[in-house]
Amino acid sequence: MNRLVFESIDELREFMDKEVITTSEAIEIIGCSRQNLKQLVDYGTLKPLKTTNRDRLFLKADILSYKRKR
């Protein structure tokens, strides 16, 4: 398992800004509907980092990897 270590809050913020994306951004990258993305999560194909009442956050690398495999 890879372990990420951040030296500061600013370093964490920079990582989040560059490497963590929202549902809308994931949909745009993959080129699918919101419902299709929900199904990918429900089936365990994609795993969000965090799910809230309004949105999901994904690792950009996971979304790009899925897109390449399609």
Short mmCIF file of N, CA, C and O in Angstrom, two decimals:
data_model
loop_
_atom_site.label_atom_id
_atom_site.label_comp_id
_atom_site.label_asym_id
_atom_site.label_seq_id
_atom_site.Cartn_x
_atom_site.Cartn_y
_atom_site.Cartn_z
N MET A 1 0.85 -1.18 0.00
CA MET A 1 0.00 0.00 0.00
C MET A 1 0.89 1.24 0.00
O MET A 1 1.82 1.35 0.79
N ASN A 2 0.59 2.16 -0.89
CA ASN A 2 1.33 3.43 -0.92
C ASN A 2 0.83 4.32 0.21
O ASN A 2 -0.35 4.36 0.50
N ARG A 3 1.76 5.02 0.79
CA ARG A 3 1.40 5.91 1.88
C ARG A 3 1.85 7.32 1.52
O ARG A 3 3.01 7.53 1.15
N LEU A 4 0.95 8.25 1.61
CA LEU A 4 1.26 9.64 1.32
C LEU A 4 1.57 10.37 2.62
O LEU A 4 0.85 10.22 3.60
N VAL A 5 2.63 11.15 2.60
CA VAL A 5 3.01 11.94 3.77
C VAL A 5 3.19 13.38 3.31
O VAL A 5 3.90 13.63 2.33
N PHE A 6 2.55 14.28 4.00
CA PHE A 6 2.62 15.69 3.65
C PHE A 6 3.36 16.44 4.75
O PHE A 6 3.12 16.22 5.93
N GLU A 7 4.25 17.30 4.32
CA GLU A 7 5.06 18.06 5.26
C GLU A 7 4.30 19.26 5.86
O GLU A 7 4.68 19.77 6.89
N SER A 8 3.25 19.69 5.15
CA SER A 8 2.51 20.86 5.63
C SER A 8 1.08 20.83 5.08
O SER A 8 0.79 20.08 4.15
N ILE A 9 0.25 21.66 5.65
CA ILE A 9 -1.12 21.81 5.16
C ILE A 9 -1.11 22.32 3.72
O ILE A 9 -1.90 21.87 2.89
N ASP A 10 -0.19 23.22 3.42
CA ASP A 10 -0.10 23.75 2.05
C ASP A 10 0.23 22.64 1.06
O ASP A 10 -0.30 22.62 -0.05
N GLU A 11 1.10 21.73 1.44
CA GLU A 11 1.44 20.60 0.58
C GLU A 11 0.21 19.71 0.36
O GLU A 11 -0.03 19.24 -0.76
N LEU A 12 -0.55 19.47 1.40
CA LEU A 12 -1.79 18.71 1.29
C LEU A 12 -2.77 19.42 0.37
O LEU A 12 -3.37 18.80 -0.51
N ARG A 13 -2.92 20.72 0.55
CA ARG A 13 -3.84 21.49 -0.30
C ARG A 13 -3.43 21.41 -1.77
O ARG A 13 -4.27 21.29 -2.66
N GLU A 14 -2.14 21.49 -2.03
CA GLU A 14 -1.64 21.41 -3.40
C GLU A 14 -1.96 20.04 -4.01
O GLU A 14 -2.41 19.94 -5.14
N PHE A 15 -1.77 18.98 -3.22
CA PHE A 15 -2.10 17.64 -3.67
C PHE A 15 -3.59 17.54 -3.98
O PHE A 15 -3.98 17.02 -5.04
N MET A 16 -4.42 18.02 -3.06
CA MET A 16 -5.86 17.95 -3.25
C MET A 16 -6.28 18.72 -4.51
O MET A 16 -7.10 18.24 -5.28
N ASP A 17 -5.69 19.88 -4.72
CA ASP A 17 -6.03 20.71 -5.87
C ASP A 17 -5.68 20.02 -7.19
O ASP A 17 -6.43 20.10 -8.16
N LYS A 18 -4.57 19.31 -7.22
CA LYS A 18 -4.09 18.69 -8.46
C LYS A 18 -4.59 17.26 -8.66
O LYS A 18 -4.76 16.82 -9.80
N GLU A 19 -4.81 16.52 -7.59
CA GLU A 19 -5.03 15.08 -7.70
C GLU A 19 -6.41 14.58 -7.29
O GLU A 19 -6.70 13.41 -7.48
N VAL A 20 -7.24 15.43 -6.72
CA VAL A 20 -8.57 15.02 -6.28
C VAL A 20 -9.60 15.79 -7.10
O VAL A 20 -9.49 16.99 -7.26
N ILE A 21 -10.58 15.03 -7.65
CA ILE A 21 -11.57 15.66 -8.52
C ILE A 21 -12.99 15.33 -8.05
O ILE A 21 -13.21 14.37 -7.32
N THR A 22 -13.92 16.14 -8.49
CA THR A 22 -15.33 15.98 -8.14
C THR A 22 -16.03 15.04 -9.12
O THR A 22 -15.47 14.67 -10.16
N THR A 23 -17.26 14.71 -8.81
CA THR A 23 -18.09 13.91 -9.70
C THR A 23 -18.19 14.55 -11.07
O THR A 23 -18.02 13.88 -12.09
N SER A 24 -18.45 15.84 -11.12
CA SER A 24 -18.59 16.54 -12.40
C SER A 24 -17.31 16.45 -13.23
O SER A 24 -17.36 16.24 -14.45
N GLU A 25 -16.17 16.60 -12.58
CA GLU A 25 -14.90 16.50 -13.30
C GLU A 25 -14.66 15.07 -13.78
O GLU A 25 -14.17 14.87 -14.91
N ALA A 26 -15.01 14.09 -12.98
CA ALA A 26 -14.85 12.69 -13.38
C ALA A 26 -15.72 12.37 -14.59
O ALA A 26 -15.28 11.71 -15.54
N ILE A 27 -16.95 12.86 -14.58
CA ILE A 27 -17.87 12.66 -15.69
C ILE A 27 -17.30 13.26 -16.97
O ILE A 27 -17.35 12.65 -18.04
N GLU A 28 -16.74 14.44 -16.86
CA GLU A 28 -16.16 15.11 -18.02
C GLU A 28 -14.97 14.33 -18.56
O GLU A 28 -14.84 14.16 -19.78
N ILE A 29 -14.11 13.84 -17.70
CA ILE A 29 -12.94 13.08 -18.14
C ILE A 29 -13.34 11.77 -18.80
O ILE A 29 -12.85 11.42 -19.88
N ILE A 30 -14.24 11.04 -18.17
CA ILE A 30 -14.65 9.73 -18.70
C ILE A 30 -15.55 9.90 -19.92
O ILE A 30 -15.50 9.10 -20.84
N GLY A 31 -16.38 10.93 -19.89
CA GLY A 31 -17.33 11.12 -20.98
C GLY A 31 -18.56 10.26 -20.80
O GLY A 31 -19.03 9.62 -21.74
N CYS A 32 -19.07 10.23 -19.58
CA CYS A 32 -20.25 9.42 -19.28
C CYS A 32 -21.29 10.28 -18.57
O CYS A 32 -21.05 11.43 -18.25
N SER A 33 -22.45 9.68 -18.29
CA SER A 33 -23.50 10.39 -17.57
C SER A 33 -23.28 10.24 -16.06
O SER A 33 -22.52 9.37 -15.60
N ARG A 34 -23.96 11.08 -15.31
CA ARG A 34 -23.90 11.00 -13.84
C ARG A 34 -24.41 9.64 -13.37
O ARG A 34 -23.84 9.03 -12.46
N GLN A 35 -25.46 9.15 -14.01
CA GLN A 35 -26.03 7.84 -13.65
C GLN A 35 -25.04 6.72 -13.93
O GLN A 35 -24.89 5.80 -13.13
N ASN A 36 -24.33 6.80 -15.05
CA ASN A 36 -23.33 5.78 -15.37
C ASN A 36 -22.21 5.79 -14.34
O ASN A 36 -21.76 4.72 -13.90
N LEU A 37 -21.76 6.96 -13.93
CA LEU A 37 -20.72 7.05 -12.91
C LEU A 37 -21.21 6.45 -11.60
O LEU A 37 -20.48 5.72 -10.92
N LYS A 38 -22.46 6.73 -11.25
CA LYS A 38 -23.04 6.15 -10.03
C LYS A 38 -23.04 4.63 -10.09
O LYS A 38 -22.70 3.96 -9.12
N GLN A 39 -23.36 4.08 -11.26
CA GLN A 39 -23.34 2.62 -11.42
C GLN A 39 -21.93 2.07 -11.27
O GLN A 39 -21.74 1.01 -10.67
N LEU A 40 -20.95 2.77 -11.83
CA LEU A 40 -19.56 2.33 -11.69
C LEU A 40 -19.15 2.29 -10.22
O LEU A 40 -18.44 1.37 -9.79
N VAL A 41 -19.62 3.24 -9.44
CA VAL A 41 -19.34 3.26 -8.00
C VAL A 41 -20.11 2.14 -7.31
O VAL A 41 -19.55 1.38 -6.51
N ASP A 42 -21.39 1.99 -7.65
CA ASP A 42 -22.22 0.95 -7.02
C ASP A 42 -21.67 -0.45 -7.27
O ASP A 42 -21.73 -1.32 -6.40
N TYR A 43 -21.12 -0.69 -8.48
CA TYR A 43 -20.56 -2.00 -8.83
C TYR A 43 -19.14 -2.19 -8.31
O TYR A 43 -18.56 -3.25 -8.46
N GLY A 44 -18.56 -1.13 -7.72
CA GLY A 44 -17.22 -1.24 -7.18
C GLY A 44 -16.12 -1.04 -8.21
O GLY A 44 -14.95 -1.24 -7.91
N THR A 45 -16.49 -0.65 -9.42
CA THR A 45 -15.50 -0.41 -10.47
C THR A 45 -14.66 0.81 -10.15
O THR A 45 -13.45 0.81 -10.37
N LEU A 46 -15.29 1.85 -9.64
CA LEU A 46 -14.61 3.06 -9.19
C LEU A 46 -14.91 3.25 -7.71
O LEU A 46 -16.03 2.99 -7.27
N LYS A 47 -13.91 3.70 -6.99
CA LYS A 47 -14.09 3.89 -5.54
C LYS A 47 -13.79 5.35 -5.19
O LYS A 47 -12.66 5.81 -5.36
N PRO A 48 -14.79 6.07 -4.72
CA PRO A 48 -14.55 7.46 -4.33
C PRO A 48 -13.71 7.54 -3.06
O PRO A 48 -13.74 6.64 -2.22
N LEU A 49 -12.97 8.63 -2.95
CA LEU A 49 -12.22 8.90 -1.71
C LEU A 49 -13.17 9.27 -0.59
O LEU A 49 -12.99 8.89 0.55
N LYS A 50 -14.20 10.05 -0.96
CA LYS A 50 -15.16 10.53 0.02
C LYS A 50 -16.50 10.72 -0.67
O LYS A 50 -16.56 11.16 -1.81
N THR A 51 -17.55 10.39 0.04
CA THR A 51 -18.91 10.60 -0.45
C THR A 51 -19.65 11.48 0.55
O THR A 51 -19.62 11.21 1.75
N THR A 52 -20.27 12.53 0.03
CA THR A 52 -21.10 13.40 0.87
C THR A 52 -22.53 13.32 0.36
O THR A 52 -22.81 12.60 -0.60
N ASN A 53 -23.42 14.07 0.97
CA ASN A 53 -24.80 14.09 0.50
C ASN A 53 -24.92 14.64 -0.92
O ASN A 53 -25.83 14.27 -1.65
N ARG A 54 -24.00 15.50 -1.31
CA ARG A 54 -24.12 16.19 -2.59
C ARG A 54 -23.11 15.79 -3.65
O ARG A 54 -23.31 16.07 -4.83
N ASP A 55 -22.00 15.16 -3.26
CA ASP A 55 -20.95 14.90 -4.23
C ASP A 55 -20.05 13.76 -3.78
O ASP A 55 -20.12 13.31 -2.65
N ARG A 56 -19.22 13.31 -4.71
CA ARG A 56 -18.18 12.33 -4.42
C ARG A 56 -16.86 12.92 -4.87
O ARG A 56 -16.80 13.66 -5.84
N LEU A 57 -15.80 12.56 -4.18
CA LEU A 57 -14.45 12.97 -4.57
C LEU A 57 -13.68 11.73 -5.00
O LEU A 57 -13.77 10.68 -4.34
N PHE A 58 -12.94 11.85 -6.09
CA PHE A 58 -12.18 10.74 -6.66
C PHE A 58 -10.73 11.13 -6.83
O PHE A 58 -10.42 12.31 -7.03
N LEU A 59 -9.84 10.14 -6.81
CA LEU A 59 -8.47 10.38 -7.20
C LEU A 59 -8.44 10.51 -8.72
O LEU A 59 -8.97 9.65 -9.43
N LYS A 60 -7.84 11.55 -9.20
CA LYS A 60 -7.76 11.79 -10.64
C LYS A 60 -7.09 10.60 -11.34
O LYS A 60 -7.51 10.17 -12.41
N ALA A 61 -6.06 10.03 -10.72
CA ALA A 61 -5.34 8.89 -11.30
C ALA A 61 -6.27 7.69 -11.50
O ALA A 61 -6.16 6.99 -12.51
N ASP A 62 -7.20 7.45 -10.58
CA ASP A 62 -8.14 6.34 -10.72
C ASP A 62 -9.06 6.56 -11.91
O ASP A 62 -9.36 5.62 -12.67
N ILE A 63 -9.52 7.79 -12.09
CA ILE A 63 -10.43 8.11 -13.20
C ILE A 63 -9.69 7.98 -14.53
O ILE A 63 -10.21 7.41 -15.50
N LEU A 64 -8.47 8.50 -14.60
CA LEU A 64 -7.69 8.40 -15.83
C LEU A 64 -7.35 6.95 -16.16
O LEU A 64 -7.38 6.54 -17.32
N SER A 65 -7.06 6.15 -15.14
CA SER A 65 -6.79 4.74 -15.35
C SER A 65 -8.01 4.02 -15.90
O SER A 65 -7.91 3.21 -16.83
N TYR A 66 -9.18 4.29 -15.33
CA TYR A 66 -10.41 3.69 -15.84
C TYR A 66 -10.64 4.08 -17.30
O TYR A 66 -10.99 3.24 -18.12
N LYS A 67 -10.44 5.34 -17.61
CA LYS A 67 -10.64 5.81 -18.98
C LYS A 67 -9.71 5.09 -19.96
O LYS A 67 -10.14 4.70 -21.05
N ARG A 68 -8.46 4.89 -19.59
CA ARG A 68 -7.51 4.18 -20.46
C ARG A 68 -7.94 2.73 -20.70
O ARG A 68 -7.74 2.19 -21.78
N LYS A 69 -8.52 2.09 -19.69
CA LYS A 69 -8.92 0.69 -19.80
C LYS A 69 -10.18 0.50 -20.63
O LYS A 69 -10.42 -0.60 -21.13
N ARG A 70 -10.98 1.53 -20.77
CA ARG A 70 -12.24 1.44 -21.51
C ARG A 70 -12.03 1.18 -22.96
O ARG A 70 -11.33 1.59 -23.71
#
